Amino acid sequence: MYISSPIRLTLLAALLASAFPLHAQEAPKKPAGAVAQDKSQPEPAMQKVEVRGTAEGYDPRRDDTATKIVVGQEEIAKYGDTSVADVLKRVPGITVSSPNGRGGEIRMRGLGAGYTQILLNGERAPAGFSIDSLSPDVIERIEVLRAASAEYSTQSVAGTINIVLKKAIRTGQREFKIGARTGGGFDGPTANFQLSDKLGKMSYAIAGSAMYEDFARVIPSDEQAFDAAGTQVLARATRGDEKGRLNLFNLAPRLNWALANGDTLTWQTFVNVARFRNQNHETTDTTLGAQARYPVADSATRSDNDVLRTELNWVHKMADGAKLDVKAGVVGGQNTTTQRRWTPAGAPRRLDTAILNEAEELGATTTGKFSKTLFDGHALAMGWDGGWGVREDIRTETEAGRLVFPALLNGGEQFKAEVSRFAAYAQDEWNLTPRWSVYLGARWEGIRTRATGNTFAASRSSSNVWSPVIQTLWKIPETKGDQVRFAVTRTYKAPGLPQLMPRRQTSIDNRSTDPDFSGNPDLKPELALGLDASYEHYWAEGALVSISGSMRRIDGYTRSQVTFDGARWVAMPMNAGQAITRGLELETKFPLKALMKDAPAIDLRASVSANWSEVDGVPGPDNRLDNQTPLSGNFGIDYKKGDLTTGASLAWRQDATIQVSERQVAFLKGRRDLEAYALYKFTPKQQLRVALSNILGEDFVNRQIFLEQDRLVVRNLRFPAGPSVRATLELKF
């Protein structure tokens, strides 16, 4: 359903605000307004707490009506990871898909590419920011929301991952970590620090990290082709000698002032700097068929990315427990990437191309929330979320130092895009009985995009989406720890800026399997109706067994359509048809003492996720949505004795065949990622953490099949990746 006017939005929000108190109540045992609170802000000094009926502490996984998993600092730091992706691959229901061993796409329900929403302090990360460049040491917690909530953007078809930066103020905290990694072709040191203290009514905290890593490896690949009769007509083998380095730096300072009447004012800034360098020398040997266009070629990539984000947050306490939370921020960033490819002197066909991309972005955001506990324990919240941003991009392509595309544009291809967005929401939670709570929410989001450039006509795009949400939690009577959850949500996936820009991006070797790309300003959001249901059984302290199922029906599914314009092959995204995805997940975790009274301090955990999907317009079988992982699992064990803590984890995913289009098939190689760690405390302030990664030494393998006019082409690519070890010395002062 589309809402065409912000005025209608205001009226709808007002109606919801007045109607919800008649149908909702706050869940006992958690802080008043817990569902409506800003997860990125500290709790007020004074809280209203209701007793849920047991002496146990508040557990968001168990007690919140809106289902979520919270990964705390202890779990984040356990394996001494250097990237957030490495942390998340051990979380139930999450997989990390990496084509080459560096970074990876974070996926919920096996879906990425915009279906899984990644937030930083409750807001979308700025364009160009890579989650791989964020150090886990500057993170306080990670919240995983399997079903949408009105407070956050509903661009979360698969779910939401909210990364909350460190904000807790601890008196006199001084922490420093220094470590190093080696193995698997990657080597380099890391350093992290955390400082915080209080000075009267002011408190401060600053967290920072730095990492240097260099790498070198040999990357083999091969290409084979077969004619219509099945006879092999091409055989090529390529060797790539790659080397490079990566530098990362994070800094997150924070100041907090306690004002009169219990108000607080907080200033927080986040600085991220990334530098990447890469060189590759390729040699191709053809034993059957035509020689490669460039049998010997060199390439180099240089990328610099900087992001600065600063915000001011005012929390005002009002009468009767009401609270107003207002935040305003500014974000800026720049990215410069140079890609060069050339052949050595004397080559049969000369090549010397260079592509320079320079991008700058500036934006402003504002959010606000009014929350209040009303009669009968209603936790009501209303708020807004708005932002504006402008991005300027210059792309220059040269051949042997001469401009080749676009022709006659001495200043390069230039474009400018302005994006404005606004959202308003209302939500309420109500305990109808001590065992039954209901969450109701509604959110309206509008996005406007305007693009201008010197190689295409100016374009405008707009979309408005209305998202109602309902979730409920029922604790089964006459049971101690059995409960059932159910949710109905309306979510969407907005097209990204590159998909909307009508400019042409050319490929060097244009063909049907490597076409040019052009955006589509008429592209509309993909709309999804979601159903989630789960059963949870808490049978001892820290012990859980759950089974959950989900379904998403996606209308206006976006797929790339490749056509020939008379001169070149061109791919363009189009809204075409419908997609259906279903999922089933099993999870358990428990201390061994829950089974044996005198058992050692061993904690066990396991989860298995299965996903199915079909896409209209792509012939089956295996016409899966977004290269979806069909089956994956996580298994882990932790043991503690005295000053030693140790454990191991196995992240596993199954092989899969994906029918990408009528002409392309992809194969997802299964993977077993075994890790282990040991933490030894010399003193309460000195400890050593050692972790082993990729113990099984599995490589990263990519395989694709293309139907290329009158022949079938098979391409295989392997990125070697052996075991690696990380050691970190952690000191507190």
XYZ file of C-alpha atoms in Angstrom:
733
model
C 0.000 0.000 0.000
C 1.346 3.437 -0.915
C 0.648 6.690 0.881
C 0.936 9.656 -1.458
C 1.185 12.562 0.958
C 3.107 13.418 4.155
C -0.075 15.122 5.389
C -1.838 11.776 5.373
C 1.115 10.399 7.281
C 0.669 12.990 10.034
C -3.012 12.189 10.341
C -2.340 8.442 10.434
C 0.348 8.839 13.096
C -2.024 10.927 15.218
C -4.777 8.343 14.874
C -2.389 5.555 15.858
C -1.199 7.509 18.874
C -4.736 7.970 20.129
C -5.920 4.470 19.278
C -3.041 2.322 20.519
C -3.523 3.037 24.239
C -6.838 1.176 23.994
C -5.111 -1.970 22.759
C -1.680 -2.323 24.338
C 0.254 -2.593 27.616
C 3.881 -2.805 28.690
C 5.425 -6.199 29.411
C 6.308 -6.548 33.107
C 9.827 -6.987 34.446
C 11.533 -4.700 31.965
C 12.108 -0.968 32.106
C 9.105 1.096 31.226
C 9.104 1.769 27.519
C 11.759 -0.848 26.832
C 10.422 -1.544 23.347
C 10.334 2.141 22.463
C 13.718 3.118 23.877
C 16.616 4.266 21.706
C 18.987 1.309 21.812
C 21.994 3.502 21.126
C 21.500 5.660 24.223
C 22.285 4.929 27.870
C 19.468 4.077 30.225
C 18.160 6.933 32.386
C 19.524 7.096 35.896
C 16.123 6.195 37.301
C 13.867 3.565 35.809
C 10.448 2.181 36.504
C 10.586 -1.590 36.774
C 7.702 -4.014 37.077
C 8.116 -7.587 38.319
C 7.435 -10.256 35.718
C 6.744 -12.899 38.306
C 10.193 -14.445 38.743
C 13.424 -13.387 40.403
C 15.385 -13.629 37.171
C 16.883 -10.493 35.610
C 15.588 -8.863 32.478
C 16.609 -10.822 29.366
C 15.711 -9.111 26.061
C 15.821 -12.426 24.169
C 13.255 -13.936 26.505
C 11.213 -10.987 27.780
C 10.813 -8.547 24.871
C 7.674 -8.942 22.782
C 9.665 -7.920 19.700
C 12.006 -10.819 19.040
C 15.741 -10.102 18.985
C 19.158 -11.507 19.845
C 21.685 -9.321 21.677
C 25.404 -10.095 21.283
C 27.308 -8.478 24.168
C 30.897 -7.304 24.552
C 32.114 -10.608 25.985
C 30.880 -12.570 22.962
C 32.191 -9.921 20.545
C 35.707 -10.074 22.030
C 35.834 -13.854 22.540
C 37.792 -14.832 19.410
C 39.786 -11.613 19.089
C 38.251 -10.929 15.668
C 39.479 -8.045 13.540
C 36.202 -7.580 11.599
C 32.499 -7.475 12.446
C 31.781 -10.097 9.777
C 33.898 -12.624 11.683
C 31.838 -11.962 14.835
C 28.484 -12.300 13.087
C 29.205 -15.617 11.361
C 28.816 -17.298 14.773
C 25.366 -15.780 15.447
C 22.382 -18.121 14.825
C 20.651 -17.517 11.500
C 23.448 -15.358 10.043
C 25.842 -16.388 7.289
C 28.781 -14.458 5.842
C 29.376 -14.965 2.139
C 32.906 -14.075 1.019
C 34.051 -14.738 -2.567
C 37.762 -14.327 -1.847
C 38.399 -14.531 1.904
C 38.386 -10.784 2.488
C 35.391 -9.320 4.314
C 32.092 -10.763 3.145
C 28.404 -10.037 2.703
C 26.356 -10.396 5.889
C 23.155 -12.339 5.302
C 20.059 -13.185 7.358
C 17.840 -16.007 6.102
C 20.529 -16.488 3.457
C 19.730 -13.082 1.899
C 21.960 -10.032 1.482
C 22.205 -7.297 -1.168
C 19.886 -4.929 0.683
C 17.464 -7.534 2.032
C 19.404 -7.578 5.330
C 19.498 -4.118 6.911
C 22.731 -3.007 8.603
C 22.427 -0.075 11.039
C 25.034 1.871 12.978
C 23.612 3.241 16.247
C 20.109 2.716 14.850
C 20.762 4.609 11.602
C 21.791 3.485 8.136
C 25.534 3.602 7.563
C 26.738 6.253 5.102
C 27.221 5.276 1.471
C 30.685 3.930 0.751
C 31.215 2.782 4.343
C 32.272 -0.863 4.567
C 31.290 -2.797 7.657
C 34.555 -4.730 7.248
C 36.489 -1.586 8.170
C 34.827 -1.344 11.606
C 36.836 -2.827 14.473
C 34.878 -5.017 16.941
C 36.722 -3.263 19.787
C 34.720 -0.044 19.305
C 31.374 -1.925 19.506
C 29.336 -2.232 22.695
C 26.718 -4.675 21.443
C 25.067 -6.055 18.318
C 21.276 -6.382 18.140
C 19.772 -8.871 15.680
C 16.072 -8.245 14.945
C 14.458 -11.040 12.998
C 11.165 -9.189 12.516
C 10.741 -5.498 11.742
C 9.949 -2.879 14.369
C 8.429 0.535 13.696
C 11.265 2.377 15.449
C 13.863 1.340 12.883
C 13.625 1.570 9.127
C 11.513 -1.200 7.625
C 14.013 -1.695 4.772
C 14.567 -5.069 6.433
C 12.969 -7.850 4.406
C 15.292 -10.487 5.887
C 15.910 -8.701 9.211
C 17.977 -5.985 10.876
C 21.454 -5.973 12.418
C 21.998 -2.898 14.604
C 25.616 -2.242 15.624
C 25.821 -0.045 18.726
C 29.150 1.694 19.320
C 30.657 1.805 22.789
C 29.005 4.402 24.993
C 29.142 3.151 28.576
C 31.037 5.547 30.872
C 33.163 3.707 33.430
C 35.068 5.613 36.060
C 38.804 5.472 35.527
C 38.764 2.842 32.788
C 42.052 2.425 30.931
C 42.338 -0.499 28.555
C 44.902 -1.238 25.864
C 45.223 -4.187 23.491
C 48.046 -5.051 21.129
C 48.072 -8.074 18.872
C 49.190 -9.633 15.618
C 47.910 -12.058 13.009
C 49.816 -14.400 10.710
C 48.939 -17.219 8.328
C 46.495 -17.790 5.505
C 48.420 -15.305 3.376
C 47.598 -12.383 5.705
C 49.969 -10.835 8.256
C 49.925 -7.720 10.389
C 49.545 -6.070 13.825
C 46.521 -4.546 15.575
C 46.138 -2.079 18.449
C 43.071 -0.942 20.407
C 42.395 1.306 23.380
C 39.488 2.380 25.581
C 39.565 5.364 27.963
C 36.716 6.717 30.096
C 36.200 8.702 33.267
C 33.905 11.177 35.022
C 34.645 14.800 35.839
C 31.846 16.170 37.981
C 28.688 16.366 35.891
C 30.628 15.563 32.735
C 31.876 12.152 31.671
C 33.900 11.107 28.653
C 34.876 7.984 26.779
C 37.060 7.382 23.765
C 37.635 4.137 21.913
C 40.021 3.622 19.038
C 41.656 0.927 16.949
C 44.286 0.589 14.241
C 45.196 -2.331 11.992
C 47.837 -2.971 9.347
C 47.703 -6.071 7.162
C 49.642 -7.177 4.106
C 48.870 -10.177 1.946
C 50.346 -12.212 -0.890
C 48.904 -15.266 -2.618
C 48.665 -17.129 -5.928
C 45.140 -17.274 -7.411
C 44.537 -20.010 -10.024
C 41.535 -20.021 -12.369
C 40.450 -21.902 -15.478
C 37.931 -21.471 -18.287
C 36.403 -24.155 -20.511
C 33.870 -23.926 -23.349
C 31.726 -26.536 -25.121
C 29.763 -26.297 -28.359
C 26.155 -27.415 -28.893
C 27.294 -31.013 -29.502
C 29.173 -31.109 -26.187
C 32.620 -30.998 -27.764
C 35.193 -28.978 -25.837
C 36.344 -25.995 -27.875
C 38.267 -23.968 -25.281
C 40.678 -24.701 -22.438
C 42.510 -21.947 -20.567
C 44.387 -21.772 -17.281
C 45.272 -18.483 -15.579
C 47.660 -17.800 -12.721
C 47.302 -14.593 -10.741
C 50.060 -13.416 -8.416
C 48.405 -10.994 -5.982
C 49.875 -8.861 -3.242
C 48.722 -5.814 -1.329
C 48.041 -4.211 2.012
C 45.201 -2.795 4.085
C 45.269 -0.064 6.756
C 42.285 0.648 9.021
C 41.749 3.257 11.723
C 38.653 3.825 13.913
C 38.117 6.524 16.538
C 34.937 7.036 18.592
C 35.030 9.845 21.207
C 32.011 10.608 23.391
C 31.150 13.364 25.906
C 28.172 13.289 28.242
C 26.788 16.093 30.431
C 24.241 15.652 33.228
C 21.911 18.676 33.124
C 19.260 19.993 35.467
C 16.031 18.043 36.016
C 17.719 14.790 35.014
C 18.298 15.832 31.379
C 21.393 14.635 29.531
C 23.306 16.022 26.573
C 25.626 13.730 24.632
C 28.075 14.396 21.808
C 29.426 11.397 19.924
C 31.688 11.215 16.881
C 32.880 8.336 14.760
C 35.906 8.526 12.447
C 36.778 5.735 10.027
C 39.806 5.696 7.724
C 40.615 2.872 5.290
C 43.476 2.499 2.821
C 43.678 -0.428 0.392
C 46.409 -1.258 -2.144
C 46.467 -4.237 -4.492
C 48.616 -5.466 -7.384
C 48.061 -8.510 -9.566
C 50.124 -10.127 -12.361
C 48.129 -12.551 -14.559
C 49.437 -15.055 -17.097
C 47.016 -17.100 -19.210
C 47.933 -20.321 -21.024
C 45.488 -21.510 -23.733
C 45.852 -25.165 -24.762
C 42.671 -25.370 -26.871
C 40.889 -22.669 -28.842
C 41.658 -19.030 -29.476
C 44.310 -17.327 -27.407
C 43.231 -15.003 -24.619
C 42.847 -11.361 -25.601
C 45.620 -10.433 -23.142
C 47.798 -13.519 -22.318
C 49.889 -11.448 -19.915
C 48.406 -8.511 -18.000
C 49.047 -6.497 -14.883
C 46.541 -4.612 -12.752
C 46.626 -2.351 -9.720
C 43.947 -0.952 -7.414
C 44.277 1.931 -5.007
C 41.368 2.900 -2.747
C 41.131 5.575 -0.027
C 37.965 5.886 2.043
C 37.266 8.328 4.900
C 34.059 8.718 6.912
C 33.258 11.250 9.644
C 30.011 11.144 11.579
C 29.150 13.411 14.511
C 25.897 13.827 16.395
C 24.359 15.627 19.359
C 21.729 13.915 21.506
C 19.446 15.610 24.047
C 17.275 13.554 26.404
C 14.632 15.506 28.311
C 12.719 13.969 31.203
C 9.140 15.077 31.573
C 6.390 14.628 34.108
C 4.881 11.197 34.834
C 7.834 9.321 33.396
C 7.547 10.754 29.868
C 10.732 11.322 27.903
C 11.740 13.251 24.791
C 14.813 12.019 22.939
C 16.104 14.226 20.098
C 19.223 13.644 18.006
C 20.825 15.584 15.150
C 23.924 14.631 13.231
C 26.167 15.392 10.282
C 27.967 12.819 8.159
C 30.610 13.287 5.514
C 32.787 10.983 3.499
C 35.082 10.698 0.529
C 36.259 7.811 -1.585
C 38.958 7.810 -4.232
C 39.564 4.636 -6.222
C 42.018 4.154 -9.070
C 42.044 0.996 -11.167
C 44.751 0.480 -13.799
C 45.325 -2.436 -16.179
C 48.206 -2.768 -18.630
C 50.254 -5.239 -20.670
C 54.069 -5.402 -20.773
C 56.123 -4.047 -23.661
C 56.183 -6.375 -26.658
C 52.753 -7.892 -26.008
C 50.805 -8.826 -29.193
C 47.957 -6.533 -28.126
C 48.727 -3.435 -26.073
C 46.581 -2.350 -23.152
C 47.021 0.592 -20.800
C 43.742 1.699 -19.247
C 43.078 3.621 -16.063
C 39.767 4.431 -14.366
C 39.636 7.080 -11.655
C 36.554 7.421 -9.431
C 36.331 10.320 -6.995
C 33.268 10.627 -4.774
C 32.309 12.980 -1.957
C 29.245 12.812 0.250
C 27.729 15.185 2.791
C 24.532 14.710 4.735
C 22.502 15.571 7.810
C 20.172 13.432 9.911
C 17.670 14.004 12.669
C 15.646 11.639 14.813
C 13.245 12.219 17.657
C 11.142 10.099 19.955
C 8.531 10.808 22.601
C 7.868 7.897 24.954
C 5.506 7.577 27.879
C 4.025 4.839 30.022
C 0.267 5.361 30.053
C -2.537 3.794 32.066
C -2.602 0.007 32.290
C 1.140 -0.037 31.590
C 1.013 1.056 27.970
C 4.496 1.867 26.653
C 3.693 4.336 23.892
C 6.282 5.895 21.588
C 6.022 8.252 18.631
C 8.879 9.626 16.588
C 10.451 10.721 13.355
C 13.554 9.876 11.330
C 14.730 12.201 8.588
C 17.806 12.879 6.542
C 19.277 14.653 3.529
C 22.394 13.861 1.589
C 24.222 14.921 -1.537
C 26.780 12.842 -3.406
C 29.089 14.101 -6.153
C 31.019 11.684 -8.321
C 33.623 12.125 -11.066
C 34.711 9.177 -13.233
C 37.557 9.453 -15.736
C 38.692 6.659 -18.061
C 41.891 6.935 -20.066
C 43.759 4.783 -22.581
C 47.546 5.324 -22.652
C 46.975 8.655 -20.945
C 44.282 9.804 -23.402
C 40.634 10.208 -22.461
C 38.555 7.465 -24.090
C 35.220 7.627 -22.269
C 33.172 9.671 -22.227
C 34.436 11.353 -25.387
C 35.209 15.068 -25.268
C 34.636 15.331 -21.496
C 37.906 16.781 -20.262
C 36.534 17.004 -16.741
C 35.466 13.362 -16.794
C 31.999 11.917 -16.362
C 30.309 13.858 -13.573
C 27.097 13.331 -11.712
C 25.402 14.677 -8.609
C 22.667 12.962 -6.622
C 20.511 14.379 -3.832
C 18.579 12.024 -1.587
C 16.066 13.137 1.033
C 14.071 10.847 3.261
C 11.538 11.170 6.044
C 9.821 8.634 8.259
C 7.315 8.840 11.110
C 6.212 6.026 13.377
C 4.123 5.106 16.359
C 4.331 1.972 18.479
C 2.872 0.556 21.662
C 3.251 -2.553 23.798
C 0.671 -3.967 26.173
C 0.499 -6.945 28.508
C -3.053 -8.164 28.128
C -2.342 -10.733 30.858
C 0.832 -11.623 32.800
C 1.496 -14.221 30.062
C 0.380 -12.433 26.923
C 1.879 -9.246 25.448
C 1.218 -7.520 22.135
C 3.341 -5.045 20.169
C 1.670 -2.816 17.584
C 3.539 -0.417 15.343
C 3.211 1.515 12.112
C 5.770 3.408 10.082
C 5.636 5.565 6.967
C 8.799 6.171 4.954
C 9.306 8.406 1.957
C 12.445 8.691 -0.198
C 13.132 11.288 -2.914
C 16.105 11.096 -5.298
C 17.253 13.649 -7.875
C 20.207 12.982 -10.181
C 21.972 15.204 -12.696
C 25.042 14.552 -14.835
C 26.892 15.453 -18.015
C 26.262 12.111 -19.740
C 22.552 11.621 -19.082
C 19.345 13.575 -18.709
C 18.328 14.708 -15.229
C 16.084 12.218 -13.460
C 13.844 12.117 -10.405
C 12.611 9.163 -8.395
C 10.317 8.901 -5.395
C 8.752 6.150 -3.311
C 6.483 6.036 -0.261
C 5.889 2.905 1.777
C 3.459 2.300 4.632
C 4.523 -0.488 7.020
C 2.228 -1.849 9.725
C 3.801 -4.269 12.220
C 2.286 -6.577 14.811
C 4.131 -8.936 17.146
C 2.894 -10.979 20.052
C 4.408 -13.109 22.802
C 2.385 -15.757 24.663
C 3.803 -17.629 27.643
C 2.034 -20.958 27.695
C 0.008 -21.423 30.935
C 1.091 -24.022 33.495
C 4.618 -24.062 32.085
C 7.737 -22.471 33.520
C 9.611 -21.545 30.372
C 7.519 -22.302 27.266
C 6.458 -19.453 25.005
C 5.252 -18.763 21.479
C 5.914 -15.737 19.263
C 4.145 -14.558 16.136
C 4.703 -11.528 13.887
C 3.148 -10.033 10.770
C 5.218 -7.342 9.065
C 5.286 -5.176 5.968
C 8.853 -4.436 4.842
C 10.555 -3.320 1.663
C 13.836 -3.080 -0.225
C 14.499 0.336 -1.753
C 16.583 0.494 -4.943
C 20.127 1.689 -4.386
C 21.453 4.859 -5.967
C 23.473 3.014 -8.689
C 20.272 1.172 -9.688
C 18.421 4.468 -10.145
C 21.130 6.424 -11.985
C 20.498 6.314 -15.770
C 24.198 6.669 -16.626
C 26.044 3.990 -18.602
C 28.933 2.066 -17.015
C 30.911 0.280 -19.708
C 32.676 -3.078 -19.590
C 36.069 -3.613 -21.221
C 35.135 -6.862 -23.010
C 31.447 -6.289 -23.793
C 29.390 -9.437 -24.274
C 26.168 -10.955 -22.965
C 27.900 -12.324 -19.851
C 29.895 -9.123 -19.244
C 27.538 -6.324 -20.350
C 27.478 -2.595 -19.756
C 25.243 -1.433 -16.911
C 22.649 1.327 -16.803
C 20.398 2.298 -13.918
C 16.633 2.696 -14.131
C 15.049 5.833 -12.585
C 11.580 4.227 -12.835
C 12.559 1.391 -10.500
C 10.174 0.907 -7.554
C 10.777 -0.666 -4.118
C 10.291 -4.372 -3.623
C 7.421 -4.816 -1.135
C 7.353 -7.814 1.199
C 4.640 -9.326 3.380
C 6.275 -11.303 6.183
C 5.097 -13.948 8.656
C 7.262 -15.162 11.545
C 6.436 -17.746 14.196
C 8.560 -19.429 16.856
C 8.368 -21.696 19.866
C 10.893 -21.257 22.700
C 11.550 -23.501 25.677
C 13.678 -22.181 28.571
C 14.328 -25.193 30.763
C 17.205 -24.037 33.017
C 19.293 -20.943 33.634
C 21.012 -20.097 30.364
C 19.327 -23.034 28.589
C 17.186 -22.549 25.476
C 15.614 -24.656 22.743
C 13.740 -22.891 19.957
C 12.232 -23.589 16.567
C 11.176 -20.778 14.261
C 9.697 -20.464 10.801
C 9.336 -17.533 8.430
C 7.875 -16.602 5.062
C 8.293 -13.540 2.832
C 6.265 -12.801 -0.297
C 8.106 -10.144 -2.313
C 6.206 -8.172 -4.951
C 7.973 -6.073 -7.579
C 11.074 -8.239 -7.377
C 14.034 -6.541 -9.086
C 16.120 -8.531 -11.546
C 18.704 -7.553 -14.145
C 17.581 -7.867 -17.752
C 20.276 -8.014 -20.444
C 19.448 -6.689 -23.930
C 21.387 -5.819 -27.103
C 20.904 -2.181 -28.173
C 22.296 -2.710 -31.664
C 25.884 -1.981 -30.675
C 26.513 -3.285 -27.145
C 25.038 -5.600 -24.514
C 23.410 -3.652 -21.677
C 22.058 -4.830 -18.305
C 19.310 -2.810 -16.594
C 17.395 -3.548 -13.356
C 13.639 -4.004 -13.783
C 10.698 -4.758 -11.497
C 9.678 -8.168 -12.801
C 7.418 -10.607 -11.034
C 7.291 -12.027 -7.540
C 9.591 -13.974 -5.240
C 8.770 -16.262 -2.314
C 11.226 -17.231 0.413
C 10.684 -19.550 3.375
C 12.910 -20.466 6.278
C 13.152 -22.854 9.212
C 15.612 -22.498 12.091
C 16.480 -24.720 15.063
C 18.594 -23.433 17.933
C 19.739 -24.647 21.316
C 22.229 -23.474 23.904
C 22.782 -24.641 27.470
C 25.423 -25.155 30.156
C 26.367 -28.775 30.663
C 25.361 -28.330 34.320
C 21.763 -28.157 33.143
C 22.070 -31.871 32.324
C 24.575 -33.005 34.954
C 24.742 -31.312 38.332
C 28.480 -31.838 38.868
C 29.500 -31.249 35.248
C 32.457 -28.987 34.438
C 31.859 -25.368 33.350
C 31.092 -26.177 29.711
C 28.600 -24.234 27.585
C 27.234 -25.737 24.365
C 25.370 -24.084 21.504
C 24.095 -25.168 18.097
C 21.822 -23.826 15.377
C 20.715 -25.016 11.942
C 18.970 -22.853 9.319
C 17.234 -24.040 6.141
C 15.975 -21.687 3.413
C 13.889 -22.150 0.268
C 12.961 -19.596 -2.387
C 11.639 -19.236 -5.930
C 11.788 -16.282 -8.316
C 9.306 -15.525 -11.107
C 10.834 -14.949 -14.510
C 13.775 -17.285 -13.964
C 13.293 -20.929 -14.998
C 13.741 -23.551 -12.308
C 14.836 -25.601 -10.664
C 17.222 -23.814 -8.282
C 15.866 -20.355 -9.209
C 16.758 -19.097 -5.746
C 16.454 -15.529 -4.582
C 19.703 -13.522 -4.291
C 22.056 -16.548 -4.339
C 20.401 -17.739 -1.144
C 22.270 -20.201 1.071
C 20.007 -23.299 1.349
C 21.372 -24.851 4.551
C 23.797 -23.583 7.190
C 24.708 -24.259 10.798
C 26.703 -23.001 13.768
C 28.124 -25.197 16.526
C 30.166 -24.077 19.509
C 31.605 -25.069 22.872
C 33.167 -22.994 25.675
C 35.012 -24.243 28.745
C 36.281 -22.359 31.786
C 38.537 -23.539 34.581
C 40.303 -21.144 36.882
C 42.130 -18.477 34.916
C 41.760 -20.315 31.598
C 38.827 -19.978 29.211
C 38.809 -21.817 25.911
C 36.399 -22.841 23.191
C 35.768 -23.691 19.557
C 33.229 -22.834 16.883
C 32.245 -24.367 13.547
C 30.331 -22.343 10.942
C 29.110 -24.590 8.129
C 27.139 -24.087 4.948
C 25.980 -26.450 2.217
C 26.824 -26.512 -1.496
C 24.164 -24.954 -3.707
C 23.315 -24.535 -7.385
C 21.728 -21.195 -8.300
C 19.887 -20.516 -11.560
C 20.740 -16.803 -11.768
C 19.100 -16.180 -15.148
C 18.194 -17.974 -18.348
C 21.869 -17.766 -19.380
C 23.769 -18.043 -16.100
C 24.186 -20.657 -13.361
C 26.249 -20.089 -10.196
C 27.552 -22.676 -7.752
C 27.919 -21.808 -4.063
C 30.746 -23.858 -2.658
C 30.064 -25.361 0.754
C 32.370 -24.322 3.550
C 33.435 -25.489 7.012
C 35.034 -22.705 9.035
C 36.513 -24.149 12.232
C 37.935 -21.771 14.865
C 39.298 -22.070 18.400
C 40.441 -19.649 21.092
C 42.094 -19.615 24.516
C 42.092 -16.780 27.058
C 44.435 -16.847 30.040
C 44.245 -14.272 32.844
C 47.639 -13.622 34.424
C 46.107 -11.025 36.755
C 42.719 -9.265 36.851
C 44.297 -6.578 34.652
C 46.495 -8.634 32.344
C 45.381 -11.400 29.992
C 46.441 -13.082 26.757
C 44.017 -14.158 24.030
C 45.067 -16.571 21.260
C 42.758 -17.603 18.418
C 43.082 -19.985 15.462
C 41.017 -19.371 12.295
C 40.232 -21.565 9.284
C 41.828 -24.534 11.038
C 40.710 -26.861 8.231
C 42.516 -24.647 5.702
C 39.638 -24.495 3.207
C 40.021 -22.288 0.120
C 37.384 -19.954 -1.302
C 36.041 -21.366 -4.571
C 33.811 -19.683 -7.170
C 32.240 -21.487 -10.127
C 29.878 -20.158 -12.795
C 28.344 -21.463 -16.019
C 27.315 -19.100 -18.842
C 25.258 -19.836 -21.942
C 27.169 -17.570 -24.333
C 25.376 -17.497 -27.705
C 26.176 -20.901 -29.280
C 28.430 -22.316 -26.581
C 28.548 -23.169 -22.890
C 31.320 -21.548 -20.810
C 32.471 -22.865 -17.421
C 34.680 -20.659 -15.215
C 36.368 -21.665 -11.957
C 38.279 -19.394 -9.577
C 40.110 -20.373 -6.377
C 41.414 -18.088 -3.620
C 43.849 -20.014 -1.375
C 43.331 -19.509 2.362
C 45.220 -21.543 4.953
C 44.973 -21.538 8.762
C 45.903 -18.372 10.642
C 46.625 -17.452 14.258
C 45.965 -14.238 16.197
C 47.470 -13.331 19.556
C 46.352 -10.324 21.620
C 47.727 -9.005 24.896
C 45.049 -7.125 26.858
C 46.032 -4.686 29.607
C 43.992 -2.588 32.032
C 45.379 0.290 34.069
